[in-house]
GROMACS .gro file of C-alpha atoms in nm:
model
  222
    1UNK     CA    1  -8.881  -0.004  -1.533
    2UNK     CA    2  -8.724  -0.249  -1.773
    3UNK     CA    3  -8.507   0.029  -1.912
    4UNK     CA    4  -8.394   0.118  -1.564
    5UNK     CA    5  -8.304  -0.246  -1.503
    6UNK     CA    6  -8.104  -0.248  -1.826
    7UNK     CA    7  -7.926   0.065  -1.718
    8UNK     CA    8  -7.845  -0.095  -1.388
    9UNK     CA    9  -7.717  -0.401  -1.572
   10UNK     CA   10  -7.498  -0.180  -1.791
   11UNK     CA   11  -7.367  -0.006  -1.483
   12UNK     CA   12  -7.282  -0.342  -1.325
   13UNK     CA   13  -7.106  -0.455  -1.644
   14UNK     CA   14  -6.906  -0.132  -1.662
   15UNK     CA   15  -6.817  -0.163  -1.297
   16UNK     CA   16  -6.717  -0.524  -1.349
   17UNK     CA   17  -6.507  -0.429  -1.650
   18UNK     CA   18  -6.333  -0.155  -1.457
   19UNK     CA   19  -6.275  -0.394  -1.171
   20UNK     CA   20  -6.119  -0.651  -1.404
   21UNK     CA   21  -5.908  -0.398  -1.591
   22UNK     CA   22  -5.750  -0.257  -1.274
   23UNK     CA   23  -5.585  -0.583  -1.167
   24UNK     CA   24  -5.451  -0.628  -1.520
   25UNK     CA   25  -5.306  -0.278  -1.512
   26UNK     CA   26  -5.154  -0.347  -1.169
   27UNK     CA   27  -5.003  -0.668  -1.300
   28UNK     CA   28  -4.851  -0.481  -1.588
   29UNK     CA   29  -4.714  -0.216  -1.355
   30UNK     CA   30  -4.579  -0.480  -1.117
   31UNK     CA   31  -4.412  -0.660  -1.406
   32UNK     CA   32  -4.242  -0.342  -1.522
   33UNK     CA   33  -4.141  -0.262  -1.166
   34UNK     CA   34  -3.988  -0.608  -1.120
   35UNK     CA   35  -3.798  -0.574  -1.446
   36UNK     CA   36  -3.667  -0.234  -1.339
   37UNK     CA   37  -3.553  -0.373  -1.005
   38UNK     CA   38  -3.380  -0.664  -1.179
   39UNK     CA   39  -3.205  -0.420  -1.411
   40UNK     CA   40  -3.090  -0.207  -1.121
   41UNK     CA   41  -2.975  -0.516  -0.931
   42UNK     CA   42  -2.753  -0.608  -1.224
   43UNK     CA   43  -2.648  -0.257  -1.326
   44UNK     CA   44  -2.543  -0.115  -0.988
   45UNK     CA   45  -2.286  -0.387  -0.908
   46UNK     CA   46  -2.154  -0.361  -1.263
   47UNK     CA   47  -2.110   0.015  -1.231
   48UNK     CA   48  -1.945  -0.028  -0.893
   49UNK     CA   49  -1.719  -0.301  -1.033
   50UNK     CA   50  -1.596  -0.095  -1.326
   51UNK     CA   51  -1.567   0.229  -1.132
   52UNK     CA   52  -1.385   0.041  -0.856
   53UNK     CA   53  -1.145  -0.111  -1.108
   54UNK     CA   54  -1.081   0.231  -1.257
   55UNK     CA   55  -1.008   0.368  -0.910
   56UNK     CA   56  -0.774   0.078  -0.837
   57UNK     CA   57  -0.602   0.128  -1.171
   58UNK     CA   58  -0.549   0.495  -1.085
   59UNK     CA   59  -0.401   0.398  -0.748
   60UNK     CA   60  -0.178   0.128  -0.894
   61UNK     CA   61  -0.047   0.346  -1.174
   62UNK     CA   62   0.295   0.474  -1.076
   63UNK     CA   63   0.520   0.722  -1.247
   64UNK     CA   64   0.867   0.613  -1.365
   65UNK     CA   65   1.020   0.829  -1.090
   66UNK     CA   66   0.840   0.628  -0.822
   67UNK     CA   67   1.020   0.317  -0.946
   68UNK     CA   68   1.366   0.468  -0.917
   69UNK     CA   69   1.596   0.356  -0.635
   70UNK     CA   70   1.695   0.618  -0.378
   71UNK     CA   71   1.860   0.916  -0.544
   72UNK     CA   72   2.120   1.146  -0.393
   73UNK     CA   73   1.934   1.421  -0.209
   74UNK     CA   74   1.620   1.213  -0.143
   75UNK     CA   75   1.451   1.239   0.196
   76UNK     CA   76   1.257   0.965   0.377
   77UNK     CA   77   0.904   0.906   0.494
   78UNK     CA   78   0.739   0.610   0.662
   79UNK     CA   79   0.653   0.305   0.453
   80UNK     CA   80   0.317   0.265   0.631
   81UNK     CA   81   0.042   0.445   0.436
   82UNK     CA   82  -0.116   0.542   0.769
   83UNK     CA   83   0.199   0.728   0.875
   84UNK     CA   84   0.327   0.832   0.534
   85UNK     CA   85   0.371   1.201   0.468
   86UNK     CA   86   0.600   1.375   0.719
   87UNK     CA   87   0.970   1.364   0.637
   88UNK     CA   88   1.178   1.177   0.892
   89UNK     CA   89   1.415   1.385   1.100
   90UNK     CA   90   1.709   1.286   1.315
   91UNK     CA   91   1.518   1.407   1.619
   92UNK     CA   92   1.240   1.155   1.541
   93UNK     CA   93   1.467   0.858   1.608
   94UNK     CA   94   1.553   0.725   1.951
   95UNK     CA   95   1.875   0.534   2.006
   96UNK     CA   96   1.834   0.153   2.000
   97UNK     CA   97   1.465   0.165   1.914
   98UNK     CA   98   1.361  -0.106   1.666
   99UNK     CA   99   1.452  -0.044   1.302
  100UNK     CA  100   1.197   0.162   1.105
  101UNK     CA  101   1.076   0.073   0.756
  102UNK     CA  102   1.085   0.379   0.529
  103UNK     CA  103   1.078   0.480   0.161
  104UNK     CA  104   1.262   0.762  -0.019
  105UNK     CA  105   1.096   1.088  -0.124
  106UNK     CA  106   1.191   1.308  -0.417
  107UNK     CA  107   1.252   1.649  -0.253
  108UNK     CA  108   1.178   1.840  -0.574
  109UNK     CA  109   0.833   1.695  -0.639
  110UNK     CA  110   0.741   1.543  -0.303
  111UNK     CA  111   0.668   1.214  -0.479
  112UNK     CA  112   0.720   0.900  -0.273
  113UNK     CA  113   0.939   0.642  -0.444
  114UNK     CA  114   0.734   0.339  -0.341
  115UNK     CA  115   0.669   0.190  -0.683
  116UNK     CA  116   0.922  -0.086  -0.620
  117UNK     CA  117   0.966  -0.301  -0.311
  118UNK     CA  118   1.340  -0.256  -0.355
  119UNK     CA  119   1.285   0.097  -0.226
  120UNK     CA  120   1.202  -0.037   0.120
  121UNK     CA  121   1.473   0.078   0.358
  122UNK     CA  122   1.555   0.014   0.722
  123UNK     CA  123   1.679   0.306   0.929
  124UNK     CA  124   1.781   0.298   1.292
  125UNK     CA  125   1.974   0.504   1.541
  126UNK     CA  126   2.253   0.312   1.714
  127UNK     CA  127   2.527   0.408   1.954
  128UNK     CA  128   2.801   0.573   1.752
  129UNK     CA  129   3.074   0.396   1.951
  130UNK     CA  130   2.923   0.056   1.866
  131UNK     CA  131   2.959   0.111   1.491
  132UNK     CA  132   3.252  -0.023   1.292
  133UNK     CA  133   3.471   0.234   1.124
  134UNK     CA  134   3.328   0.162   0.779
  135UNK     CA  135   2.972   0.184   0.913
  136UNK     CA  136   3.042   0.515   1.083
  137UNK     CA  137   3.152   0.655   0.746
  138UNK     CA  138   2.809   0.577   0.599
  139UNK     CA  139   2.604   0.690   0.898
  140UNK     CA  140   2.506   1.026   1.042
  141UNK     CA  141   2.474   1.080   1.416
  142UNK     CA  142   2.471   0.701   1.466
  143UNK     CA  143   2.184   0.651   1.219
  144UNK     CA  144   2.231   0.372   0.967
  145UNK     CA  145   2.027   0.277   0.659
  146UNK     CA  146   2.005  -0.062   0.488
  147UNK     CA  147   1.797  -0.231   0.222
  148UNK     CA  148   1.505  -0.409   0.388
  149UNK     CA  149   1.518  -0.692   0.133
  150UNK     CA  150   1.685  -1.006   0.265
  151UNK     CA  151   1.967  -1.121   0.036
  152UNK     CA  152   1.854  -1.483   0.073
  153UNK     CA  153   1.495  -1.497  -0.056
  154UNK     CA  154   1.376  -1.138  -0.067
  155UNK     CA  155   1.166  -1.128   0.250
  156UNK     CA  156   1.156  -0.799   0.446
  157UNK     CA  157   1.401  -0.798   0.736
  158UNK     CA  158   1.162  -0.680   1.005
  159UNK     CA  159   1.269  -0.856   1.326
  160UNK     CA  160   1.495  -0.691   1.587
  161UNK     CA  161   1.714  -0.908   1.811
  162UNK     CA  162   1.742  -0.660   2.094
  163UNK     CA  163   1.994  -0.845   2.312
  164UNK     CA  164   2.246  -0.864   2.025
  165UNK     CA  165   2.137  -0.546   1.846
  166UNK     CA  166   2.095  -0.737   1.522
  167UNK     CA  167   1.832  -0.767   1.251
  168UNK     CA  168   1.667  -1.099   1.168
  169UNK     CA  169   1.466  -1.205   0.865
  170UNK     CA  170   1.156  -1.387   0.993
  171UNK     CA  171   1.130  -1.612   0.685
  172UNK     CA  172   1.451  -1.817   0.726
  173UNK     CA  173   1.616  -1.657   1.031
  174UNK     CA  174   1.910  -1.494   0.858
  175UNK     CA  175   2.072  -1.253   1.105
  176UNK     CA  176   2.247  -0.930   1.004
  177UNK     CA  177   2.462  -0.693   1.208
  178UNK     CA  178   2.369  -0.327   1.142
  179UNK     CA  179   2.668  -0.215   1.353
  180UNK     CA  180   2.908  -0.375   1.107
  181UNK     CA  181   2.788  -0.286   0.760
  182UNK     CA  182   2.485  -0.518   0.765
  183UNK     CA  183   2.710  -0.825   0.757
  184UNK     CA  184   2.569  -1.175   0.788
  185UNK     CA  185   2.594  -1.316   1.142
  186UNK     CA  186   2.414  -1.644   1.075
  187UNK     CA  187   2.159  -1.810   0.848
  188UNK     CA  188   2.134  -1.885   0.478
  189UNK     CA  189   2.176  -1.526   0.350
  190UNK     CA  190   2.475  -1.527   0.110
  191UNK     CA  191   2.580  -1.165   0.156
  192UNK     CA  192   2.536  -0.855   0.368
  193UNK     CA  193   2.250  -0.606   0.340
  194UNK     CA  194   2.326  -0.321   0.099
  195UNK     CA  195   2.394  -0.001   0.294
  196UNK     CA  196   2.288   0.351   0.206
  197UNK     CA  197   2.513   0.646   0.291
  198UNK     CA  198   2.339   0.927   0.481
  199UNK     CA  199   2.384   1.292   0.553
  200UNK     CA  200   2.160   1.556   0.709
  201UNK     CA  201   2.008   1.891   0.619
  202UNK     CA  202   1.790   2.096   0.854
  203UNK     CA  203   1.759   1.791   1.081
  204UNK     CA  204   1.620   1.585   0.790
  205UNK     CA  205   1.782   1.257   0.688
  206UNK     CA  206   1.919   1.281   0.334
  207UNK     CA  207   2.055   1.020   0.093
  208UNK     CA  208   2.426   1.096   0.042
  209UNK     CA  209   2.514   0.822  -0.210
  210UNK     CA  210   2.374   0.517  -0.381
  211UNK     CA  211   2.359   0.173  -0.215
  212UNK     CA  212   2.708   0.031  -0.175
  213UNK     CA  213   2.605  -0.299  -0.337
  214UNK     CA  214   2.322  -0.423  -0.559
  215UNK     CA  215   1.984  -0.454  -0.393
  216UNK     CA  216   1.784  -0.774  -0.423
  217UNK     CA  217   1.839  -1.145  -0.375
  218UNK     CA  218   1.956  -1.446  -0.570
  219UNK     CA  219   2.213  -1.403  -0.845
  220UNK     CA  220   2.338  -1.050  -0.918
  221UNK     CA  221   2.198  -0.876  -1.226
  222UNK     CA  222   2.415  -0.880  -1.537
   0.00000   0.00000   0.00000
């Protein structure tokens, strides 16, 4: 009987030991689990950060050709990334609609020359009879093209003064006349907008010559 009691006591001790060991094992497992979660919490954002930076670097990296100003023979596409892709045709433009911001496209490679903001160009279809003689010589079917960079402080000339058929820079209200070579009508701009000569091929707008003056603002480059 005493031996049976001892056996029962041993069984209780073994059960107690097992019961105590289990919580310790759980604590150890929980500790490891918490460490793993902490590691993942730190590692995942780090991976995302570096992979995101690599992706951004790939996007930002531009070829030398994308930095070039418009070249003779270049076509145009929309500046907006959402609309970018299709080449702009004469039939896409409606007379006296607001000026459109575009960038040149290398016709040989299809690469968009948007690596420099100086490649931002305004195109618009105007009434042919409203254009000065010099402006008509640069245009095609009433369509004119000018640098979008204001010659005063470099802001994009995005406003359209419909009643006067002029462009206005929203930064300092310089006004330019697209019907007369992009000349300054009013405001602090010191000189006209550089104009780009156009031609056409298969209804597509094509660059016919370089800008007729240097593009940019401030003092001219040496």
